[in-house]
mmCIF file of N, CA, C and O in Angstrom:
data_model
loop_
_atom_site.group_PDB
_atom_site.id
_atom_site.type_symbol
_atom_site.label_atom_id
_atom_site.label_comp_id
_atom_site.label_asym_id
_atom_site.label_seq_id
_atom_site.Cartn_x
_atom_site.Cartn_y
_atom_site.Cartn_z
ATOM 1 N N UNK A 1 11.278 4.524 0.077
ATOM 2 C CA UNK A 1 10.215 4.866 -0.847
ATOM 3 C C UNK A 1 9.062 5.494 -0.075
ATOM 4 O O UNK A 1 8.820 5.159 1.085
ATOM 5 N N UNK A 2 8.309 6.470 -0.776
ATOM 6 C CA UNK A 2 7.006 7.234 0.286
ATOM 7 C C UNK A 2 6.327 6.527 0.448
ATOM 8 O O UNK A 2 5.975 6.297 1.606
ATOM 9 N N UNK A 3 5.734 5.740 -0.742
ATOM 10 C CA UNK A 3 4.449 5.071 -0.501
ATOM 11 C C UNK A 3 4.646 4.046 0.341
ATOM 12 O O UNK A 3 3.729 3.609 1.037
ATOM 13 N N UNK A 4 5.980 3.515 0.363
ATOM 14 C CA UNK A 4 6.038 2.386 1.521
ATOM 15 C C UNK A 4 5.916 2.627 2.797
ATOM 16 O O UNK A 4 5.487 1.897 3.692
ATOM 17 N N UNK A 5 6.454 4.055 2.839
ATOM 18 C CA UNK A 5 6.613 4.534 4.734
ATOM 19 C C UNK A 5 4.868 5.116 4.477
ATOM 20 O O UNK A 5 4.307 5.325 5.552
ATOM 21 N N UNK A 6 4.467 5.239 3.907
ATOM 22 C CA UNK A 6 2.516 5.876 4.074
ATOM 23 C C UNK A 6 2.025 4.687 4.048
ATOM 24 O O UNK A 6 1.052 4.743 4.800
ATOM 25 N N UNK A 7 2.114 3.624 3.628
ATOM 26 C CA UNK A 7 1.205 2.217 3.976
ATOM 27 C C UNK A 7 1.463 1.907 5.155
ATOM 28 O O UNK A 7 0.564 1.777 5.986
ATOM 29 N N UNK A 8 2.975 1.701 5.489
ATOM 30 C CA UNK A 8 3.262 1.117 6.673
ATOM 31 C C UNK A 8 3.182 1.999 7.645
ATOM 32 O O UNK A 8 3.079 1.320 8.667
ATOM 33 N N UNK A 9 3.169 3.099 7.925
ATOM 34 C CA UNK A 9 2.575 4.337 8.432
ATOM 35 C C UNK A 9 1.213 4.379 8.803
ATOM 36 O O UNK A 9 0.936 4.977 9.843
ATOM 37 N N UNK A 10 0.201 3.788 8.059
ATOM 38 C CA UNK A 10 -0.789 3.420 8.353
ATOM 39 C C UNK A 10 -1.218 2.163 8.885
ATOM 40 O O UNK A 10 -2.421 2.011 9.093
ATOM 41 N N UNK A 11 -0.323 1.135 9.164
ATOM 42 C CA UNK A 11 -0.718 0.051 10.090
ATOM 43 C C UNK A 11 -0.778 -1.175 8.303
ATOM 44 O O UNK A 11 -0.717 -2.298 8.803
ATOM 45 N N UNK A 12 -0.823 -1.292 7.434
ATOM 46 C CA UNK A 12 -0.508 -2.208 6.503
ATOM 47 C C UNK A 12 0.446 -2.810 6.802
ATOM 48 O O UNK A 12 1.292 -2.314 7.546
ATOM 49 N N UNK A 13 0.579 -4.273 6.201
ATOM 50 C CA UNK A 13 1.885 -5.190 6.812
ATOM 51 C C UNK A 13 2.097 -5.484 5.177
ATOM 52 O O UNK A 13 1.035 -5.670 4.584
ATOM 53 N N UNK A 14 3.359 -5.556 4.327
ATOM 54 C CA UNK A 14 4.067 -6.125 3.571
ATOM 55 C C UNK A 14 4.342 -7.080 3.408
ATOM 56 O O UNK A 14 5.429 -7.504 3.800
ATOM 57 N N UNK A 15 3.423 -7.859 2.724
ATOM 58 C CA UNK A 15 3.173 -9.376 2.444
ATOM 59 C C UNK A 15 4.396 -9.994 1.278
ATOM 60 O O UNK A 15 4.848 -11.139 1.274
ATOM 61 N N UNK A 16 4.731 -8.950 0.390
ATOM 62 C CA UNK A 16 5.732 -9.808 -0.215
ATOM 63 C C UNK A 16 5.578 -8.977 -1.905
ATOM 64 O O UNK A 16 4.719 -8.180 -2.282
ATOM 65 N N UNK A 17 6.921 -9.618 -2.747
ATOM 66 C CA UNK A 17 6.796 -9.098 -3.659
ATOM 67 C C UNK A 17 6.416 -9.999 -4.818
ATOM 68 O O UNK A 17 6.912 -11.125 -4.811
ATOM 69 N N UNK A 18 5.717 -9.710 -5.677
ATOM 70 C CA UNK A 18 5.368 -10.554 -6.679
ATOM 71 C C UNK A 18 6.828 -10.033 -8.196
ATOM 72 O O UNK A 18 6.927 -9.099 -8.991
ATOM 73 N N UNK A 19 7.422 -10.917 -7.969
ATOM 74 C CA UNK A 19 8.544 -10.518 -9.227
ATOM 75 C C UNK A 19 7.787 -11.008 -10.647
ATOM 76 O O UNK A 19 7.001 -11.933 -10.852
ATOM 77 N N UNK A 20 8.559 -9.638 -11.849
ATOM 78 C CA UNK A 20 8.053 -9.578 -12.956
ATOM 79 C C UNK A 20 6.777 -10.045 -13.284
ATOM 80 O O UNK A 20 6.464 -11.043 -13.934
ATOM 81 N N UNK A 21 6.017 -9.117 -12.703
ATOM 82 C CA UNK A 21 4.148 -9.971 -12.154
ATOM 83 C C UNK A 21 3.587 -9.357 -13.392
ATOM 84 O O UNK A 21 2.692 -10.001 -13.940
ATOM 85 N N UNK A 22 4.030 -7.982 -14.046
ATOM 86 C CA UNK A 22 3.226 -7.563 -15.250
ATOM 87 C C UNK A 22 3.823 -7.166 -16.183
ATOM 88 O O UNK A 22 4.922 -6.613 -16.147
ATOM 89 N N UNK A 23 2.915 -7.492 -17.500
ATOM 90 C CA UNK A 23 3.931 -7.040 -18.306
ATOM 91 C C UNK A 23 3.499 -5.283 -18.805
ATOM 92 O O UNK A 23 2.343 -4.907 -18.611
ATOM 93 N N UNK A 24 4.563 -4.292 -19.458
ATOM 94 C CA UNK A 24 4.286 -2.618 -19.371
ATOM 95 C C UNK A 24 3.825 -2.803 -20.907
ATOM 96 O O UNK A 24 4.076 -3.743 -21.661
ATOM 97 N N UNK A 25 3.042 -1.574 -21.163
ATOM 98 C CA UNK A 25 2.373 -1.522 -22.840
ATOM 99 C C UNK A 25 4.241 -1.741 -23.848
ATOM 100 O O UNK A 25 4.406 -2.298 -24.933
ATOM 101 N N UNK A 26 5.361 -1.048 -22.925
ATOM 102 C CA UNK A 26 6.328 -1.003 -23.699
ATOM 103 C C UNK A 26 7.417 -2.245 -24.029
ATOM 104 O O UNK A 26 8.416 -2.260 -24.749
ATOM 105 N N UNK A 27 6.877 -3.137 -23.307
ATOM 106 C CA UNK A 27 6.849 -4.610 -23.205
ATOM 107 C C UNK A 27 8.289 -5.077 -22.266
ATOM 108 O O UNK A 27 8.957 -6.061 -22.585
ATOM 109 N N UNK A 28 8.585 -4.301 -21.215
ATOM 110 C CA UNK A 28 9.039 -4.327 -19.895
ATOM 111 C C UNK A 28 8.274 -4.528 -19.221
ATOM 112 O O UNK A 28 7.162 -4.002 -19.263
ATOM 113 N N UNK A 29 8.903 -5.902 -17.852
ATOM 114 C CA UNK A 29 8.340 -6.126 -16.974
ATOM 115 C C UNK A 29 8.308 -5.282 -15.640
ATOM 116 O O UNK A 29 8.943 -4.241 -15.467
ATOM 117 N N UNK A 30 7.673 -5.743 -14.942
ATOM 118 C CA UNK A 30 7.146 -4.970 -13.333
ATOM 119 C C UNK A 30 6.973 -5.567 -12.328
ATOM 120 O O UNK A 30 6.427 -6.650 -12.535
ATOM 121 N N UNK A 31 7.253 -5.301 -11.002
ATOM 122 C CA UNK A 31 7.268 -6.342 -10.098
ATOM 123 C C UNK A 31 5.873 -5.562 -9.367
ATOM 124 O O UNK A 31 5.509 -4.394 -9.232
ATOM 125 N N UNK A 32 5.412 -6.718 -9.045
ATOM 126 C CA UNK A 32 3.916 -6.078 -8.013
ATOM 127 C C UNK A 32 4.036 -6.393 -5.950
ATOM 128 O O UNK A 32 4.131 -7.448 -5.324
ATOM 129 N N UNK A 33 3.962 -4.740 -5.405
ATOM 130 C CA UNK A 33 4.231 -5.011 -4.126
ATOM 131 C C UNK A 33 2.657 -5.149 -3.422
ATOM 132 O O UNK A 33 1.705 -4.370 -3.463
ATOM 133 N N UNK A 34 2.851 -6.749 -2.635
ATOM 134 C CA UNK A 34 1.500 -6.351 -1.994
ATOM 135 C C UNK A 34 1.417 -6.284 0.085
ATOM 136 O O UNK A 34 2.271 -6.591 0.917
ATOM 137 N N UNK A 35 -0.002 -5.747 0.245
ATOM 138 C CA UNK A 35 0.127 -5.719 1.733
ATOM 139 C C UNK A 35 -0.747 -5.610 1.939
ATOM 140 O O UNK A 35 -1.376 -5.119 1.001
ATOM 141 N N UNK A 36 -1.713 -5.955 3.394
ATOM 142 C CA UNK A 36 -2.717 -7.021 3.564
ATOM 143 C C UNK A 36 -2.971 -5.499 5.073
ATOM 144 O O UNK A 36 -2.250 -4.665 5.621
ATOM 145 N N UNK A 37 -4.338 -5.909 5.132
ATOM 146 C CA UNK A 37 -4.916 -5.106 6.501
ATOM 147 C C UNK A 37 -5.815 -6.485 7.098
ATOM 148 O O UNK A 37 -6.974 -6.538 6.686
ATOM 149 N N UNK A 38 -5.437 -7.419 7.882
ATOM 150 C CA UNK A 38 -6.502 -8.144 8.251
ATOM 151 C C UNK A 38 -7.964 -7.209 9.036
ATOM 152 O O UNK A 38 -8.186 -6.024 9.283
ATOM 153 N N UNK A 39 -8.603 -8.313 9.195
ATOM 154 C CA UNK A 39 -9.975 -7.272 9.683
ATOM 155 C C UNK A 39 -9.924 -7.028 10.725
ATOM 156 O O UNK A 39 -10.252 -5.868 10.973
ATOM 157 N N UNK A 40 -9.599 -7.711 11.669
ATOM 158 C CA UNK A 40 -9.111 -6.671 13.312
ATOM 159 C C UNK A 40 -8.233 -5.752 13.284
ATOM 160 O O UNK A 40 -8.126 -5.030 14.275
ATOM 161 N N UNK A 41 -7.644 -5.611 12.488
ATOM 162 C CA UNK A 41 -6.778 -4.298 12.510
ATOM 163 C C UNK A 41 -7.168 -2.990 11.701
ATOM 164 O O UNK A 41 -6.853 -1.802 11.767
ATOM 165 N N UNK A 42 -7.926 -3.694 10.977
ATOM 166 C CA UNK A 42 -9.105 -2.416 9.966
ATOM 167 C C UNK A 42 -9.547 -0.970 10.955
ATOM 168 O O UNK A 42 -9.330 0.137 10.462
ATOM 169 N N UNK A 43 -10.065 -1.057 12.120
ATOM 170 C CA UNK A 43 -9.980 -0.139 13.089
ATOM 171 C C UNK A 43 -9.282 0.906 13.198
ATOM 172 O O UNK A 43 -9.698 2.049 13.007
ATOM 173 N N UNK A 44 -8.011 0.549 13.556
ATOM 174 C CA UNK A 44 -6.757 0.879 14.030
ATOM 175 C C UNK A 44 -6.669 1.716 12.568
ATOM 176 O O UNK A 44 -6.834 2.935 12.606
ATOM 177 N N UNK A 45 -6.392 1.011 11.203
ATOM 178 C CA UNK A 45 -6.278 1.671 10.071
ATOM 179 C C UNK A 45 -6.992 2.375 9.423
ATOM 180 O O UNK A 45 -6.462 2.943 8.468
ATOM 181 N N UNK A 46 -8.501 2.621 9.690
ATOM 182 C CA UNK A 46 -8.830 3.207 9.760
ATOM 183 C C UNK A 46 -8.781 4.644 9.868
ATOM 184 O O UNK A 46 -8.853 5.565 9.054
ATOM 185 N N UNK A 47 -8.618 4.549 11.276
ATOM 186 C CA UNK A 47 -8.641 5.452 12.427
ATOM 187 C C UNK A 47 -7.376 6.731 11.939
ATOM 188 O O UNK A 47 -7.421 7.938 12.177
ATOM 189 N N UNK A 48 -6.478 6.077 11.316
ATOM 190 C CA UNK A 48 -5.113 6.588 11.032
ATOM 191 C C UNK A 48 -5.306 7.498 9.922
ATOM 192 O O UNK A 48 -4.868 8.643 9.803
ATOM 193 N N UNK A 49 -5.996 6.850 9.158
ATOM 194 C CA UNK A 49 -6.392 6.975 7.802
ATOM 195 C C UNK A 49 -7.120 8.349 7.684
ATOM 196 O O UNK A 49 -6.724 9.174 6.860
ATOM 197 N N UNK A 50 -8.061 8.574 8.407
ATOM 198 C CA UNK A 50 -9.106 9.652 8.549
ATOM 199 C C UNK A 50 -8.378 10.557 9.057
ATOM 200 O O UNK A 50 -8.550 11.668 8.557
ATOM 201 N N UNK A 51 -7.585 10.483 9.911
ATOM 202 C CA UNK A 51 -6.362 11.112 10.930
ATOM 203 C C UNK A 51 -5.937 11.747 9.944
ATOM 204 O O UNK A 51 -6.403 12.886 9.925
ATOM 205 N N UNK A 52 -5.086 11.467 8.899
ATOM 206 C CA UNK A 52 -4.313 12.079 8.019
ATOM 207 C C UNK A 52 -5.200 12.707 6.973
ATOM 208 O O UNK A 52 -4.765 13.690 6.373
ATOM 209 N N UNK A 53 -6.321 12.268 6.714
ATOM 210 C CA UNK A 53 -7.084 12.943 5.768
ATOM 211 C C UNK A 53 -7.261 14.641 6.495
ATOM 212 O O UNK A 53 -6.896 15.708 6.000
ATOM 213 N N UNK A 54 -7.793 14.444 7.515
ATOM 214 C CA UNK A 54 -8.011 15.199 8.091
ATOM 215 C C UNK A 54 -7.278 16.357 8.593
ATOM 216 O O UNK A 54 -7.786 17.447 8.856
ATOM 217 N N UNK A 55 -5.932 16.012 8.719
ATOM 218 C CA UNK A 55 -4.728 16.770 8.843
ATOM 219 C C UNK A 55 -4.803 17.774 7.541
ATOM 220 O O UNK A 55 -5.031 18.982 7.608
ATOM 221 N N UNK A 56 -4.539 16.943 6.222
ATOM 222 C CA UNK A 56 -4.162 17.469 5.019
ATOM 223 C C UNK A 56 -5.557 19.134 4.615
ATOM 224 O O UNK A 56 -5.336 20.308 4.318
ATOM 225 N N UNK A 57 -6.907 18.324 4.833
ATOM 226 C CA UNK A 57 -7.597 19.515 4.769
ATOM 227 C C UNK A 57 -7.801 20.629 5.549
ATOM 228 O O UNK A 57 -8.382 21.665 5.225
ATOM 229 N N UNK A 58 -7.146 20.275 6.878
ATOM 230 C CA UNK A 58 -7.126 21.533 7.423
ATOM 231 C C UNK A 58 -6.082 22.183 7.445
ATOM 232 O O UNK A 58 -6.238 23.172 8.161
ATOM 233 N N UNK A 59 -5.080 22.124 7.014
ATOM 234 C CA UNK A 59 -3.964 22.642 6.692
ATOM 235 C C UNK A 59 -3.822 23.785 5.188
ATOM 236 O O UNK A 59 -2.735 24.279 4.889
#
């Protein structure tokens, strides 16, 4: 999945999945993925973060 390799790409760690966590207006459920940046590593993710921003507009 993209968004998984762009979080984890950015230094995010994959905490886990929350099964059938919501319910859809069409009244199907949804599982919710979450992932955590502790604050010493905020830096680092940061850093990555701006990195790629930065890529995209000068391109």
């Amino acid at each position: 999945m993209a968004q998984t390799r762009a979080l984890t790409g950015l230094g995010l760690v994959y905490e886990g999945t929350l099964r059938s966590h919501m319910r859809r207006q069409d009244g199907s459920r949804r599982d919710s993925l979450y992932y955590s940046v502790l604050a010493d590593e905020w830096p680092g993710v940061r850093d990555r973060l701006r990195a790629r921003v930065a890529a995209r507009t000068t391109a």
